[in-house]
Short mmCIF file of C-alpha atoms in Angstrom, two decimals:
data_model
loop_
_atom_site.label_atom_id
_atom_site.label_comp_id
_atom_site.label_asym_id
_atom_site.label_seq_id
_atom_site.Cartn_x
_atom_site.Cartn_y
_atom_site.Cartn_z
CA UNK A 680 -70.30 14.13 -30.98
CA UNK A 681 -68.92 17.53 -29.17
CA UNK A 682 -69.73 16.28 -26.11
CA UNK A 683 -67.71 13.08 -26.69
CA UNK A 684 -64.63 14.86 -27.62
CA UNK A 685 -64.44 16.92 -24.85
CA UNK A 686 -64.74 13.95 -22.57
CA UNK A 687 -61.84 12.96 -24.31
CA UNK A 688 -60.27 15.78 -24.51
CA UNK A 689 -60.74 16.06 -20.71
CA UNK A 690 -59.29 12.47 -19.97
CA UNK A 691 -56.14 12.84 -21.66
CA UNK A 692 -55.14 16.32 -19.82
CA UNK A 693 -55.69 14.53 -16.83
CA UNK A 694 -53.73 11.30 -17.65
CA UNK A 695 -51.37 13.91 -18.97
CA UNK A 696 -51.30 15.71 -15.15
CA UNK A 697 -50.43 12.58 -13.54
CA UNK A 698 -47.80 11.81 -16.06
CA UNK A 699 -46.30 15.22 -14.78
CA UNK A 700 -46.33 14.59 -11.17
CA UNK A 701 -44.73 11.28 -10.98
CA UNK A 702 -40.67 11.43 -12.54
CA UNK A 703 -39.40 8.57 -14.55
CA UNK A 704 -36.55 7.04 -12.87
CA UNK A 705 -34.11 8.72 -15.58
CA UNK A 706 -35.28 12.23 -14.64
CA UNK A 707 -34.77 11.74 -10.72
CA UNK A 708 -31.38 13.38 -9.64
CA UNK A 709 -28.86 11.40 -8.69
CA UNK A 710 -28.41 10.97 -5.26
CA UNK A 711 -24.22 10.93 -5.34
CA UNK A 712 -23.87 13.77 -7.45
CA UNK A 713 -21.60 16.38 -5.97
CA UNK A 714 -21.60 14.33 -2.78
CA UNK A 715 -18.28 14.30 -0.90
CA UNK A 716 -16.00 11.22 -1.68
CA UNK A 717 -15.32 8.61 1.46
CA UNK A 718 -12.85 5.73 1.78
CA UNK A 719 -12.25 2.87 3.91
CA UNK A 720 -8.37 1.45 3.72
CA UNK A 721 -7.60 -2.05 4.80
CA UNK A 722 -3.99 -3.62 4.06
CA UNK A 723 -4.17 -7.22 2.24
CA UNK A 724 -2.08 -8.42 5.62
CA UNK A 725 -3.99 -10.65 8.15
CA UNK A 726 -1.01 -9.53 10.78
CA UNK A 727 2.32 -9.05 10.51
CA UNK A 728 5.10 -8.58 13.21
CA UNK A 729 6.86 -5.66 11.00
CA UNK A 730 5.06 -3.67 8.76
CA UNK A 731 1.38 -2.46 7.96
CA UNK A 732 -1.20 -4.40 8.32
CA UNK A 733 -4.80 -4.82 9.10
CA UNK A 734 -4.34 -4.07 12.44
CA UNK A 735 -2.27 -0.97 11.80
CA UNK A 736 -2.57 0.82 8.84
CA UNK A 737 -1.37 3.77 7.08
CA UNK A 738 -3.04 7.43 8.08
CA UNK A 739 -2.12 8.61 5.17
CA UNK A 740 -1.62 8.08 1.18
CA UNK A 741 -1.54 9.59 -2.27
CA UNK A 742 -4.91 9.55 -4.56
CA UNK A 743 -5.45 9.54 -7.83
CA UNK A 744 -9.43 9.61 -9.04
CA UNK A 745 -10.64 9.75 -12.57
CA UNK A 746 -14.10 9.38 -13.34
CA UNK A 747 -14.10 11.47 -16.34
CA UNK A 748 -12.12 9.18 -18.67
CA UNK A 749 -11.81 11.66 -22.06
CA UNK A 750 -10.59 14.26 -19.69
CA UNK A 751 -7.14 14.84 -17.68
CA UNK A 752 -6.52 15.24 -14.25
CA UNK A 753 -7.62 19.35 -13.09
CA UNK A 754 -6.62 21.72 -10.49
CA UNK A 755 -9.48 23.86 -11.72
CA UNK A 756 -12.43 24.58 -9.18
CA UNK A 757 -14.75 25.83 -11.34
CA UNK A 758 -15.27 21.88 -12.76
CA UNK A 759 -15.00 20.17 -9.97
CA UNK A 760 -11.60 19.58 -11.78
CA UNK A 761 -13.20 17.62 -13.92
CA UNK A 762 -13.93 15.01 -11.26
CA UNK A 763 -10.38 13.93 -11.99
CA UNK A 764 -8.77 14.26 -8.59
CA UNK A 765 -4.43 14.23 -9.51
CA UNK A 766 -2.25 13.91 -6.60
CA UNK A 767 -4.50 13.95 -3.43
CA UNK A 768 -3.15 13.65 -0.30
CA UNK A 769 -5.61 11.71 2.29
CA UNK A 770 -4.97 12.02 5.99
CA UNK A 771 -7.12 10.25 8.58
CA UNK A 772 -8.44 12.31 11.15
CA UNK A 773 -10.97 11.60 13.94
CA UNK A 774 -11.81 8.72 12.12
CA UNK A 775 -12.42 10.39 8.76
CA UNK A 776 -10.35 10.37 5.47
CA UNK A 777 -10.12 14.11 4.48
CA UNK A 778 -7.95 15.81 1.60
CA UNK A 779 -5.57 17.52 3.41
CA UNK A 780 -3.76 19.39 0.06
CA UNK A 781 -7.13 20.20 -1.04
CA UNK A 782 -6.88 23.85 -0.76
CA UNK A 783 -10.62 23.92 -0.27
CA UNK A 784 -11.38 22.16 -3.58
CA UNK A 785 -14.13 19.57 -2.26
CA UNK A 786 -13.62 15.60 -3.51
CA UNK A 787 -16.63 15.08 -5.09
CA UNK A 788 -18.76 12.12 -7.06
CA UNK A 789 -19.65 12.79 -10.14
CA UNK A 790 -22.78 10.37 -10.16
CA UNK A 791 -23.22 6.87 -8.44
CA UNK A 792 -21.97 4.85 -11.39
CA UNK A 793 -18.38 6.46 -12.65
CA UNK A 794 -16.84 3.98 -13.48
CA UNK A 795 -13.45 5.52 -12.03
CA UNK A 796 -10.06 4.77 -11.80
CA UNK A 797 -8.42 4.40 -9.09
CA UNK A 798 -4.47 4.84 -8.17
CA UNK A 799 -3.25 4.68 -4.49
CA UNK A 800 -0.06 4.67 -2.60
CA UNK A 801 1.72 5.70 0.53
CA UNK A 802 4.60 8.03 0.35
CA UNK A 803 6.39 9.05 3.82
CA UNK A 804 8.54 12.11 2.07
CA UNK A 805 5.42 13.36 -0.24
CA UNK A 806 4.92 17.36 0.14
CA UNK A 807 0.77 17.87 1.19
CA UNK A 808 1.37 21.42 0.63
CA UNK A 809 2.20 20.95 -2.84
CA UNK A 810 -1.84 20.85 -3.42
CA UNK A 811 -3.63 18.69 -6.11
CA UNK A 812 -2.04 17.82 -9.93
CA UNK A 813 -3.22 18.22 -13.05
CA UNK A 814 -0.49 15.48 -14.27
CA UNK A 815 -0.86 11.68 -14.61
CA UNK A 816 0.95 9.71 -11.78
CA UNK A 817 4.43 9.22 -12.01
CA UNK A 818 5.74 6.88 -14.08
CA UNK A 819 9.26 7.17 -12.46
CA UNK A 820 8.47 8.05 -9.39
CA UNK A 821 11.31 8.15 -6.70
CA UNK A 822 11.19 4.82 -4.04
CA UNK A 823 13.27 4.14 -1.21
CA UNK A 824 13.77 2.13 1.92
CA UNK A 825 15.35 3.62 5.24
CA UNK A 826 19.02 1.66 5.83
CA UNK A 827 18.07 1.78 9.73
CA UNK A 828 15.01 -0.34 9.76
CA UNK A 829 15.55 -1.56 12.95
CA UNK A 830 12.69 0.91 14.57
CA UNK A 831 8.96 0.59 14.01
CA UNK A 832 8.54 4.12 12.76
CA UNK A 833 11.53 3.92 10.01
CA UNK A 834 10.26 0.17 9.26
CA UNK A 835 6.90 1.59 8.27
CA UNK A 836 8.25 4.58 6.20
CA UNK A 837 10.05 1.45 4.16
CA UNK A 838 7.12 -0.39 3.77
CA UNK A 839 5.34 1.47 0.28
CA UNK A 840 1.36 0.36 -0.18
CA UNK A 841 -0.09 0.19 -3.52
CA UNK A 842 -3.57 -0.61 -5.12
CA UNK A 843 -4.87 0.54 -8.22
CA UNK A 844 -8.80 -0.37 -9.32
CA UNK A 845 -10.62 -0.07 -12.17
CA UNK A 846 -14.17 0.66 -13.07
CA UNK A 847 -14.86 1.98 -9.32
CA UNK A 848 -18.45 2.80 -8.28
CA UNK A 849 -19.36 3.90 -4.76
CA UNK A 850 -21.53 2.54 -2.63
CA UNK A 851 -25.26 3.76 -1.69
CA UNK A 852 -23.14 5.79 1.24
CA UNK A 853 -20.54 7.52 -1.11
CA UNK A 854 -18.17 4.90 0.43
CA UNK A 855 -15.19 3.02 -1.91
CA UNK A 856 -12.83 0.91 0.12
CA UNK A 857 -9.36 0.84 -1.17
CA UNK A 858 -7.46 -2.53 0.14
CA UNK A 859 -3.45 -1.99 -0.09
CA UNK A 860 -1.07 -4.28 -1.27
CA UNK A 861 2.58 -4.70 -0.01
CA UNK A 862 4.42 -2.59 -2.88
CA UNK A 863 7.66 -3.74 -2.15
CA UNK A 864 9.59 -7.25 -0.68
CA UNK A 865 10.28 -8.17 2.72
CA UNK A 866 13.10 -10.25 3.84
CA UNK A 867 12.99 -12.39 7.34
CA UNK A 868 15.83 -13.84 9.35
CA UNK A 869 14.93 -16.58 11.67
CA UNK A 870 17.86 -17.43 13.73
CA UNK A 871 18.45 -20.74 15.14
CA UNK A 872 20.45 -21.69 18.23
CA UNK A 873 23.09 -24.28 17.67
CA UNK A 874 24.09 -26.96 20.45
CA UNK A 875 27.13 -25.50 20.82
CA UNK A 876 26.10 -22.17 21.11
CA UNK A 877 26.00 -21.22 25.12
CA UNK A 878 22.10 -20.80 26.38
CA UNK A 879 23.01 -17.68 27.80
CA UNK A 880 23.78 -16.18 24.78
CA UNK A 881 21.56 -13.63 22.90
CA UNK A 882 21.25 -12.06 19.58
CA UNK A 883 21.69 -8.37 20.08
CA UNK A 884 21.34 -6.71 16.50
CA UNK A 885 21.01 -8.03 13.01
CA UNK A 886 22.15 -6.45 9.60
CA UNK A 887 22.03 -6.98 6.07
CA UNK A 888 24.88 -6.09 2.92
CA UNK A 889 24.66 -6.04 -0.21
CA UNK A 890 20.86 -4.45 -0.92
CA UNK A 891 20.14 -1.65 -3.06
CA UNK A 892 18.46 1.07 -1.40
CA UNK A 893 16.94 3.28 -4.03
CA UNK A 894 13.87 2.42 -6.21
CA UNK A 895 12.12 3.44 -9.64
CA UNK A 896 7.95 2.89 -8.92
CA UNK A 897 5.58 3.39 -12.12
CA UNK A 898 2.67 4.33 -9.91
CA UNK A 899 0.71 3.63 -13.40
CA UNK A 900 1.97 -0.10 -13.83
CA UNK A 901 2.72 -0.78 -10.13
CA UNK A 902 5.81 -1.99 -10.86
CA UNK A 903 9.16 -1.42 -9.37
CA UNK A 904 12.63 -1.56 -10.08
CA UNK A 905 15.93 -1.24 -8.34
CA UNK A 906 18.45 1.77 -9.04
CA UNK A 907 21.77 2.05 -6.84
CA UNK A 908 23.20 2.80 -3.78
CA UNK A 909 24.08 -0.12 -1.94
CA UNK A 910 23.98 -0.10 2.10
CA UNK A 911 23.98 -2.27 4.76
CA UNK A 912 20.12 -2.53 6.87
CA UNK A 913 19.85 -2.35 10.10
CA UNK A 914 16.94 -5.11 11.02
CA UNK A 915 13.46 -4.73 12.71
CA UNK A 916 13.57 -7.44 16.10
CA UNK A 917 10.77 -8.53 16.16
CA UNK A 918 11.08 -11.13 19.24
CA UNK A 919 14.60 -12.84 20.28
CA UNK A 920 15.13 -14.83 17.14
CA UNK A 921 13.39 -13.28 14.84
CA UNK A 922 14.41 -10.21 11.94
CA UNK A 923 12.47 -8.37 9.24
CA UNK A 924 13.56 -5.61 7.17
CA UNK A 925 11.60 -4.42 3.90
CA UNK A 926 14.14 -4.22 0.49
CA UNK A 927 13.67 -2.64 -3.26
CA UNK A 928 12.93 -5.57 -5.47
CA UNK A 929 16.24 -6.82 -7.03
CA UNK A 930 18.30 -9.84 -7.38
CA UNK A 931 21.33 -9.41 -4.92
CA UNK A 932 24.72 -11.46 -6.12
CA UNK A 933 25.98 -12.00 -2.70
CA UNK A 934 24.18 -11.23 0.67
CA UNK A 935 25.99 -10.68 3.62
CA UNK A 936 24.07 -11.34 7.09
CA UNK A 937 25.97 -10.02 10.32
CA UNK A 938 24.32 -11.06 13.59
CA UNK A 939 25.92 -9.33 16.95
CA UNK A 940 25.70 -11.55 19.94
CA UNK A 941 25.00 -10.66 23.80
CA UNK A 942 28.87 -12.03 24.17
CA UNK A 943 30.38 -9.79 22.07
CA UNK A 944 30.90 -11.45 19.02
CA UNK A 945 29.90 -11.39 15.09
CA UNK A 946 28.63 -13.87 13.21
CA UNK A 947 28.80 -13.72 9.52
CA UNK A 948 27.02 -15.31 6.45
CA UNK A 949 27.56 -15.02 3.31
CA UNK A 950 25.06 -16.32 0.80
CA UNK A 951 27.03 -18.93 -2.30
CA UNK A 952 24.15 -18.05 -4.84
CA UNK A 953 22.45 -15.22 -5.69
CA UNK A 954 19.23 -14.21 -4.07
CA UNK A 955 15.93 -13.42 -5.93
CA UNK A 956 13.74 -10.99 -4.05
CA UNK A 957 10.68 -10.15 -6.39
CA UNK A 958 7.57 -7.55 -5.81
CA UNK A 959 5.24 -8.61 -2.72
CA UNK A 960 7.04 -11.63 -1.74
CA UNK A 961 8.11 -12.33 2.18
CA UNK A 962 11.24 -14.21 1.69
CA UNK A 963 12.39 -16.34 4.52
CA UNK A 964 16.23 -17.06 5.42
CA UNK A 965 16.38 -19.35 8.46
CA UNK A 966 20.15 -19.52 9.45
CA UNK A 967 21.31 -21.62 12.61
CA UNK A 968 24.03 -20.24 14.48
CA UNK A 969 26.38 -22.18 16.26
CA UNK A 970 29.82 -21.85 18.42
CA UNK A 971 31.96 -20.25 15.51
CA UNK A 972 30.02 -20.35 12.29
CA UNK A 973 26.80 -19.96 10.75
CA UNK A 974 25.01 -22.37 8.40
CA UNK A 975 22.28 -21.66 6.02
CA UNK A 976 18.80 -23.80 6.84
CA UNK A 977 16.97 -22.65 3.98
CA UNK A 978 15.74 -19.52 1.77
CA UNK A 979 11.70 -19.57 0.72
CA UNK A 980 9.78 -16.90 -0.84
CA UNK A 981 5.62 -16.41 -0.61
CA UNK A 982 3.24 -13.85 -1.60
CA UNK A 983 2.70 -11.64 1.15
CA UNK A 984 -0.88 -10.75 1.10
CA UNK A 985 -3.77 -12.13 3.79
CA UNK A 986 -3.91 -14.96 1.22
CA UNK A 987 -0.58 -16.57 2.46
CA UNK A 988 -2.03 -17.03 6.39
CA UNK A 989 1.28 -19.03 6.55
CA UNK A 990 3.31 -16.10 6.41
CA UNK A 991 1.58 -13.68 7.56
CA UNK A 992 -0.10 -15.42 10.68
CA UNK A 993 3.61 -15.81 11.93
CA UNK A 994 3.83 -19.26 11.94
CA UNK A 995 7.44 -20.57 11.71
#
């Protein structure tokens, strides 16, 4: 009988051994904790003539992460703020996404499955040296548009991006890819040559009245909404008969188009209804411009994302 039990007794400490040396799957470490946080960015924009798009977009934008839900956003190192990232401003250099207001506060995971959420957006004016927040994003935060569009560099600073995600888990590289949407409207003048008008003629410069300039974004919502400060915009050219300019979202009573010709003079129209130009459309006025007067063609509005190929492959 003693010798049975301490066969037994032998077995089980050795079942119990190799119990030791092989970890359950729930005791391995996880291999994203603490890992440094990387991003892709893509623009929901197959290829646009004015503005971001796949093919050129932003090197920079706002972040907020949250992947501790029952906890605000932190500023304090000692936590890993919490793994609630407030106010982070990502620059693209060499090819990487880094924090540049990070103050040396590494963006970390807190596991592979956070569950975060996500908040986005690009701001031309925002301050990197202001360093992270501890606040929620701004629920009235401050939007504009440049009134001299008609350069690339003042036409992007017009164009806001925006994305916000939910439930956000990284991939097995520590990779999330965060795919902008246009945040604002665009508006496009095609002009149209008349008979009448002289072949030799060109349009020189293209502007818009009667658009408010100043926004209010809730960078919670994503929604947007016009203020004041009305001011004529200088257009984008983006070949001989064709204008862009980016606008607030707002419904303008009367909009004034003024179109400067090669010949010296200025053609004028003036819209008879009001215009509707609503959050991440690309709204389409075709005018046709003849010896002494313009006449409207048409006004359509479309989403502007990738989805729309019809508007945003440049097809007339």
């Amino acid at each position: 009988m003693n010798t049975k039990l301490l066969i037994l007794a032998g077995l089980a400490a050795s079942l119990a051994a190799c119990s030791n040396d092989e970890e359950s799957p729930s005791s391995r470490p996880d291999p994203l904790t603490d890992t440094p946080i990387a991003v892709t960015v893509a623009v929901d924009d197959l290829s646009s003539r004015a503005g971001y798009d796949n093919t050129n977009p932003p090197t920079g934008f706002v972040m907020y992460l949250k992947q501790n839900a029952g906890l605000g956003y932190s500023t304090d190192a000692s936590v890993n703020c919490n793994y609630n990232y407030g106010g982070v401003y990502m620059v693209k250099e060499n090819e990487t996404w880094t924090a540049k207001n990070s103050g040396g506060i590494p963006v970390l995971w807190k596991n592979s499955n956070p569950d975060a959420g996500l908040i986005a957006y690009t701001d031309a004016s925002f301050d990197s040296g202001l360093g992270f927040s501890n606040s929620e994003p701004d629920s009235r935060h401050e939007v504009k548009v440049m009134s001299d569009q008609s350069s690339n560099e003042n036409l992007l600073r017009s164009d806001w991006l925006y994305k916000s995600m939910e439930k956000v888990n990284p991939d097995a590289a520590g990779n999330v890819n965060i795919n902008f949407e246009h945040f604002l409207s665009k508006l496009k003048v095609v002009l149209k040559r008349g008979t009448e008008l002289d072949e030799t003629v060109t349009f020189s410069d293209v502007t818009v009245d009667g658009c408010v300039l100043n926004g209010e974004g809730n960078m919670v919502s994503g929604m947007v909404k016009a203020l004041s400060d009305v001011q004529s915009i200088s257009m984008f050219q983006t070949d001989s008969d064709n204008w862009e300019c980016i606008l607030i979202p707002q419904t303008v009573g009367s909009l004034t188009v003024r179109i400067n010709t090669s010949d010296g003079k200025v053609y004028e129209y003036v819209s008879a209804d009001e215009l509707v130009f609503n959050q991440k459309e690309l709204n389409t006025l075709t005018l046709t411009v003849g010896y002494d007067k313009v006449t409207v063609d048409g006004f359509t509005a479309q989403p502007w994302s990738a989805e729309n190929e019809a508007g945003d492959l440049e097809t007339e």
